[in-house]
Coordinates of C-alpha atoms and ligand atoms in Angstrom, one line a residue:
M1 CA 31.0 9.3 -9.2
N2 CA 29.5 7.7 -12.3
E3 CA 26.2 5.8 -12.5
F4 CA 27.9 2.4 -12.2
E5 CA 29.8 3.3 -9.1
L6 CA 26.6 4.7 -7.5
I7 CA 24.8 1.4 -8.2
R8 CA 27.6 -0.7 -6.8
R9 CA 28.0 1.4 -3.7
H10 CA 24.3 1.7 -2.8
F11 CA 22.4 -1.2 -4.3
A12 CA 24.6 -4.1 -5.3
R13 CA 24.7 -7.1 -2.9
R14 CA 22.7 -5.5 -0.2
G15 CA 19.8 -7.0 1.7
P16 CA 18.6 -10.6 1.5
Q17 CA 20.6 -12.8 -1.0
R18 CA 18.1 -15.5 -2.0
E19 CA 18.8 -19.0 -3.2
D20 CA 16.3 -18.7 -6.0
V21 CA 18.5 -15.9 -7.6
P22 CA 21.3 -17.6 -9.7
L23 CA 22.4 -14.2 -10.9
G24 CA 21.5 -10.8 -9.4
I25 CA 22.7 -7.2 -10.0
G26 CA 25.7 -6.7 -12.4
D27 CA 25.0 -8.4 -15.7
D28 CA 22.6 -7.4 -18.5
A29 CA 19.8 -9.2 -16.9
A30 CA 19.1 -11.1 -13.7
L31 CA 18.5 -14.8 -13.7
L32 CA 15.7 -16.0 -11.4
A33 CA 14.4 -19.5 -10.6
P34 CA 10.7 -19.5 -9.8
P35 CA 9.5 -22.4 -7.6
A36 CA 7.7 -25.2 -9.3
G37 CA 4.0 -25.3 -8.9
Q38 CA 3.5 -21.7 -8.1
A39 CA 2.4 -18.8 -10.2
L40 CA 4.6 -15.7 -10.5
A41 CA 2.7 -12.7 -9.1
T42 CA 4.1 -9.5 -10.6
T43 CA 3.3 -5.8 -10.0
V44 CA 4.9 -2.4 -10.7
D45 CA 4.3 1.1 -9.4
T46 CA 5.8 4.4 -10.3
L47 CA 6.1 7.3 -7.8
L48 CA 6.6 10.7 -9.3
G49 CA 8.1 13.7 -7.5
G50 CA 5.5 16.4 -7.0
V51 CA 2.7 14.0 -8.0
H52 CA 2.9 11.0 -5.6
F53 CA 5.2 12.5 -3.0
S54 CA 6.5 15.9 -2.0
P55 CA 9.9 16.6 -3.6
D56 CA 11.3 17.2 -0.1
I57 CA 10.2 13.9 1.4
P58 CA 13.0 12.3 3.4
P59 CA 14.7 9.9 0.9
A60 CA 14.6 7.1 3.4
D61 CA 10.8 7.4 3.6
L62 CA 10.7 7.4 -0.2
G63 CA 12.8 4.2 -0.4
H64 CA 10.4 2.6 2.1
K65 CA 7.3 3.7 0.4
A66 CA 8.3 2.8 -3.2
L67 CA 8.7 -0.8 -2.0
A68 CA 5.8 -0.7 0.4
V69 CA 3.2 0.1 -2.2
N70 CA 4.3 -2.9 -4.2
L71 CA 4.4 -5.2 -1.2
S72 CA 0.8 -4.1 -0.5
D73 CA -0.2 -5.2 -4.0
L74 CA 1.3 -8.6 -3.6
A75 CA -0.3 -8.8 -0.1
A76 CA -3.7 -8.2 -1.7
M77 CA -3.1 -11.2 -4.0
G78 CA -2.0 -13.4 -1.1
A79 CA 1.4 -13.7 -2.7
E80 CA 4.7 -14.1 -0.9
P81 CA 7.2 -11.4 -2.1
A82 CA 10.6 -12.4 -3.4
W83 CA 12.3 -10.3 -6.1
A84 CA 12.4 -6.5 -6.8
T85 CA 13.8 -4.4 -9.5
L86 CA 14.2 -0.6 -9.1
S87 CA 14.3 2.1 -11.7
I88 CA 15.4 5.5 -10.4
S89 CA 15.5 8.8 -12.3
L90 CA 17.4 11.5 -10.5
P91 CA 18.1 15.2 -11.4
E92 CA 21.7 14.7 -10.1
A93 CA 23.8 11.9 -8.7
D94 CA 23.5 12.8 -5.1
G95 CA 25.3 10.2 -3.0
A96 CA 23.8 11.2 0.4
W97 CA 20.3 11.1 -1.0
L98 CA 20.9 7.7 -2.6
A99 CA 22.4 6.3 0.6
A100 CA 19.4 7.4 2.6
F101 CA 17.0 6.1 0.0
A102 CA 18.7 2.7 -0.1
D103 CA 18.6 2.5 3.7
G104 CA 14.8 2.9 3.7
F105 CA 14.4 0.5 0.8
F106 CA 16.6 -2.3 2.2
A107 CA 15.2 -2.0 5.8
L108 CA 11.8 -2.9 4.4
A109 CA 13.2 -5.4 1.9
G110 CA 15.0 -7.2 4.7
R111 CA 11.8 -7.5 6.8
F112 CA 10.1 -9.4 4.0
G113 CA 13.0 -11.4 2.5
V114 CA 13.0 -9.4 -0.8
Q115 CA 16.1 -9.4 -2.9
L116 CA 16.9 -6.4 -5.2
V117 CA 17.9 -8.2 -8.4
G118 CA 18.3 -5.4 -10.9
G119 CA 17.2 -2.0 -12.1
D120 CA 18.0 1.1 -14.0
T121 CA 19.5 4.5 -13.2
T122 CA 19.0 7.6 -15.3
R123 CA 19.3 11.3 -15.0
G124 CA 16.0 13.2 -15.2
P125 CA 13.0 14.4 -13.1
L126 CA 12.8 12.6 -9.7
A127 CA 10.9 9.4 -10.2
V128 CA 11.1 5.9 -8.7
T129 CA 9.6 2.7 -10.2
V130 CA 9.7 -0.6 -8.3
Q131 CA 8.7 -3.8 -9.8
L132 CA 8.0 -6.7 -7.4
Q133 CA 7.5 -10.4 -8.0
G134 CA 6.4 -13.1 -5.7
F135 CA 4.8 -16.5 -5.5
V136 CA 1.3 -17.8 -5.0
P137 CA -0.4 -21.0 -6.1
A138 CA -2.7 -19.8 -8.9
D139 CA -5.8 -21.3 -7.4
A140 CA -5.0 -19.7 -4.0
A141 CA -4.6 -16.1 -5.2
L142 CA -6.9 -13.5 -3.7
R143 CA -8.7 -12.1 -6.7
R144 CA -11.2 -9.3 -6.9
G145 CA -14.0 -11.2 -8.5
G146 CA -14.9 -13.7 -5.7
A147 CA -17.3 -11.7 -3.5
R148 CA -20.8 -13.2 -3.1
P149 CA -24.0 -11.8 -1.5
G150 CA -24.0 -12.6 2.2
D151 CA -20.2 -12.3 2.5
H152 CA -18.9 -10.0 5.2
V153 CA -16.6 -7.1 4.4
F154 CA -13.5 -6.5 6.4
V155 CA -10.6 -4.0 6.6
T156 CA -7.3 -4.4 8.4
G157 CA -5.8 -1.7 10.6
S158 CA -7.3 1.8 10.6
L159 CA -8.4 4.1 7.7
G160 CA -8.0 7.8 7.0
D161 CA -4.7 8.2 8.8
A162 CA -2.7 8.8 5.6
G163 CA -5.3 11.3 4.4
A164 CA -5.0 13.2 7.6
G165 CA -1.2 13.0 7.3
L166 CA -1.4 14.5 3.8
A167 CA -3.6 17.4 5.1
I168 CA -1.0 18.1 7.8
E169 CA 1.9 17.9 5.3
Q170 CA 0.1 20.3 2.9
G171 CA -0.7 22.8 5.7
R172 CA -4.5 22.2 5.4
L173 CA -4.7 20.7 8.9
A174 CA -3.0 22.5 11.8
F175 CA -2.0 19.7 14.1
T176 CA 1.3 18.9 15.8
G177 CA 2.8 16.5 18.4
P178 CA 3.1 12.7 18.6
A179 CA -0.3 12.0 17.2
A180 CA 0.4 14.2 14.2
D181 CA 3.8 12.4 13.7
F182 CA 1.9 9.1 13.7
L183 CA -0.4 10.3 11.0
L184 CA 2.5 11.6 8.9
A185 CA 4.3 8.2 9.4
R186 CA 1.2 6.5 8.1
L187 CA 1.5 8.6 4.9
H188 CA 5.2 8.2 4.4
R189 CA 5.9 4.7 5.9
P190 CA 2.9 2.6 5.3
T191 CA 2.9 -1.0 6.7
P192 CA 2.2 -3.5 3.9
R193 CA -0.1 -6.3 5.2
V194 CA 2.0 -9.1 3.7
E195 CA 1.4 -11.6 6.5
A196 CA -2.3 -10.9 6.6
G197 CA -2.5 -11.5 2.8
L198 CA -0.8 -14.9 3.2
A199 CA -3.1 -15.8 6.1
L200 CA -6.2 -14.9 4.0
R201 CA -5.5 -17.6 1.4
G202 CA -8.4 -20.0 1.6
L203 CA -10.3 -17.7 3.8
A204 CA -11.1 -14.5 1.9
S205 CA -13.4 -14.6 -1.2
A206 CA -12.0 -11.4 -2.6
A207 CA -9.3 -8.8 -1.6
I208 CA -7.8 -5.5 -2.6
D209 CA -5.4 -3.1 -1.0
V210 CA -6.7 0.4 -0.1
S211 CA -4.5 2.8 -2.0
D212 CA -7.1 5.1 -3.6
G213 CA -9.7 5.2 -0.8
L214 CA -12.0 2.5 0.6
G215 CA -15.1 3.4 -1.5
Q216 CA -13.1 3.4 -4.8
D217 CA -11.1 0.3 -4.0
L218 CA -14.0 -1.7 -2.7
G219 CA -15.8 -0.6 -5.8
H220 CA -13.3 -2.6 -7.9
I221 CA -14.2 -5.7 -5.9
L222 CA -17.9 -5.0 -6.4
A223 CA -17.6 -4.5 -10.1
A224 CA -15.4 -7.5 -10.7
S225 CA -17.7 -9.7 -8.6
G226 CA -21.0 -8.3 -10.0
V227 CA -22.4 -7.5 -6.5
G228 CA -23.0 -4.5 -4.2
A229 CA -22.2 -3.7 -0.6
E230 CA -23.7 -2.0 2.5
L231 CA -21.1 -0.5 4.8
E232 CA -21.7 0.8 8.3
I233 CA -20.0 4.1 8.8
A234 CA -20.0 3.7 12.6
A235 CA -18.0 0.5 12.1
L236 CA -15.1 2.1 10.1
P237 CA -11.9 1.7 12.2
L238 CA -10.5 5.1 13.1
S239 CA -7.2 5.5 15.0
D240 CA -7.1 7.5 18.3
E241 CA -4.6 9.8 16.5
L242 CA -7.1 10.5 13.7
L243 CA -9.8 11.3 16.3
A244 CA -7.3 13.5 18.3
S245 CA -6.6 15.5 15.2
G246 CA -10.0 17.1 15.6
I247 CA -10.7 16.7 11.8
A248 CA -14.5 17.1 11.1
Q249 CA -16.4 13.9 10.1
P250 CA -13.3 11.6 10.2
W251 CA -15.4 8.8 8.8
R252 CA -15.4 10.6 5.4
L253 CA -11.6 10.6 5.4
A254 CA -11.6 6.9 6.2
A255 CA -14.1 6.2 3.5
A256 CA -12.6 8.2 0.7
A257 CA -8.9 9.2 1.3
G258 CA -6.1 7.1 -0.1
D259 CA -2.6 5.9 0.8
D260 CA -3.5 3.8 3.8
Y261 CA -2.4 0.5 2.2
E262 CA -4.6 -1.6 4.4
L263 CA -6.4 -4.7 3.0
C264 CA -10.1 -4.7 2.3
F265 CA -11.5 -8.2 1.8
T266 CA -14.6 -10.2 1.9
A267 CA -15.2 -13.6 3.5
P268 CA -18.2 -16.0 3.5
A269 CA -20.4 -15.7 6.6
D270 CA -19.3 -19.1 7.9
A271 CA -15.6 -18.2 7.6
A272 CA -16.1 -14.7 9.1
P273 CA -15.9 -15.7 12.8
G274 CA -12.4 -17.1 12.2
V275 CA -11.0 -14.0 10.5
A276 CA -9.7 -12.1 13.6
D277 CA -7.8 -15.2 14.9
A278 CA -6.2 -15.9 11.5
L279 CA -4.7 -12.4 11.2
D280 CA -1.7 -11.0 13.1
C281 CA -3.1 -7.4 12.8
P282 CA -6.3 -5.6 13.8
V283 CA -9.2 -6.4 11.6
T284 CA -12.7 -4.9 11.6
R285 CA -16.0 -6.1 10.0
I286 CA -17.4 -3.0 8.3
G287 CA -20.4 -4.3 6.3
R288 CA -21.8 -7.0 4.0
I289 CA -22.0 -7.9 0.3
V290 CA -25.5 -7.7 -1.2
G291 CA -26.9 -8.7 -4.6
E292 CA -28.0 -5.3 -5.7
P293 CA -25.1 -3.5 -7.4
G294 CA -23.6 -0.3 -5.9
L295 CA -22.1 0.7 -2.6
R296 CA -24.4 2.1 0.1
W297 CA -23.1 3.8 3.3
L298 CA -25.4 3.3 6.3
D299 CA -25.5 5.3 9.5
A300 CA -26.1 3.8 13.0
Q301 CA -29.8 3.7 12.4
G302 CA -29.4 1.9 9.1
R303 CA -30.3 4.9 7.0
T304 CA -28.5 5.6 3.7
V305 CA -26.0 8.4 3.9
A306 CA -24.7 10.4 1.0
P307 CA -21.4 8.9 -0.1
P308 CA -18.3 10.9 0.7
P309 CA -17.0 12.7 -2.5
R310 CA -13.8 11.3 -3.9
G311 CA -10.9 13.3 -2.7
W312 CA -12.8 14.5 0.3
D313 CA -9.6 15.7 2.0
H314 CA -9.9 18.9 0.1
F315 CA -12.7 19.8 2.5
A316 CA -10.5 19.4 5.5
R317 CA -9.8 23.1 5.7
D318 CA -13.4 24.2 5.6
E319 CA -14.9 21.7 8.0
R320 CA -12.3 21.9 10.7
Ligands
ADP1 P1 22.4 -2.1 -19.1 O1 23.0 -0.8 -19.7 O2 23.0 -3.3 -19.7 O3 20.9 -2.1 -19.0 P2 22.9 -0.9 -16.6 O4 24.1 -0.1 -16.6 O5 21.6 -0.1 -16.7 O6 22.9 -2.1 -17.6 O7 22.8 -1.7 -15.2 C1 23.9 -2.5 -14.8 C2 23.5 -3.5 -13.7 O8 23.1 -2.7 -12.6 C3 22.3 -4.3 -14.1 O9 22.4 -5.6 -13.5 C4 21.1 -3.5 -13.6 O10 20.0 -4.4 -13.3 C5 21.7 -2.9 -12.3 N1 21.1 -1.7 -11.9 C6 21.1 -0.5 -12.6 N2 20.4 0.5 -11.9 C7 20.0 -0.1 -10.7 C8 19.3 0.3 -9.6 N3 18.8 1.5 -9.5 N4 19.0 -0.6 -8.7 C9 19.4 -1.9 -8.8 N5 20.1 -2.4 -9.8 C10 20.4 -1.5 -10.8
MG2 MG1 23.1 -4.4 -21.1

């Protein structure tokens, strides 16, 4: 089967067909009709086999994740997702692999009304690039630079799960059963916080998605806003499954491991009490913004604790 037949079979005319797409897959370019009065939010992410995912990841998980990481970026802008393009490089034209990949991709696309409007298919090392576009009024977008001293710092969901899942997948953490499956699913099938991002318009002063680890990602907000933060390690939201894994010092994983795709955001003190009611997912206050630059981690007694080293999950084997 040639490249064109593969595209037609697995990707053309699948998933949501939106009214703002005059022309989708099949011509030299797609034609898109952005809504008047909104900015186009656009983001792109590449996942490389052996770098961002294990080459034997189930293809349906990869299809999900390739879109999920981009949905997460739009969520962190408060944007409503709409159109995706997909570039796949494959060592060989494997119909079964593509079918499963497409199933994972379109299941998630359908949940968020995203139409696949084009892409590219080439032979080469396994790599997947998704570009995603969506809409947000420019003055309502959640930027990184809006955090102010006195703001509260929040995070959705739980942190550290995907880091523990990676340790399990790589054989560095011996843990099996339903809780281990949950942690692995958090790594392979992250839940982008799209609705939460939309609900945070007009409420959050700054936002980012946690892809590289809380400390690093919040650091981007702090740098862009010219402020610092104090975080309470006892407040970090840890899942029951992460605690059940028996991993030592789980807060360090929550603070430094990546791939959770939760949202970290700040909100002014007077807006903070309304945050939990505004969101459809768990949300936890983990600290506050201060004027002095830098990120400080505090223990339950308010003492400064050494920051977890970046990539702390490498310690998982030693400390278990
Ligand atoms: P061209 O050579 O003109 O760039 P292609 O043969 O690459 O065209 O693509 C033909 C059509 O199929 C285009 O509409 C393109 O966007 C779409 N397409 C190609 N690969 C993919 C893919 N992996 N996913 C979705 N659409 C794709
Ligand atoms: Mg062409």
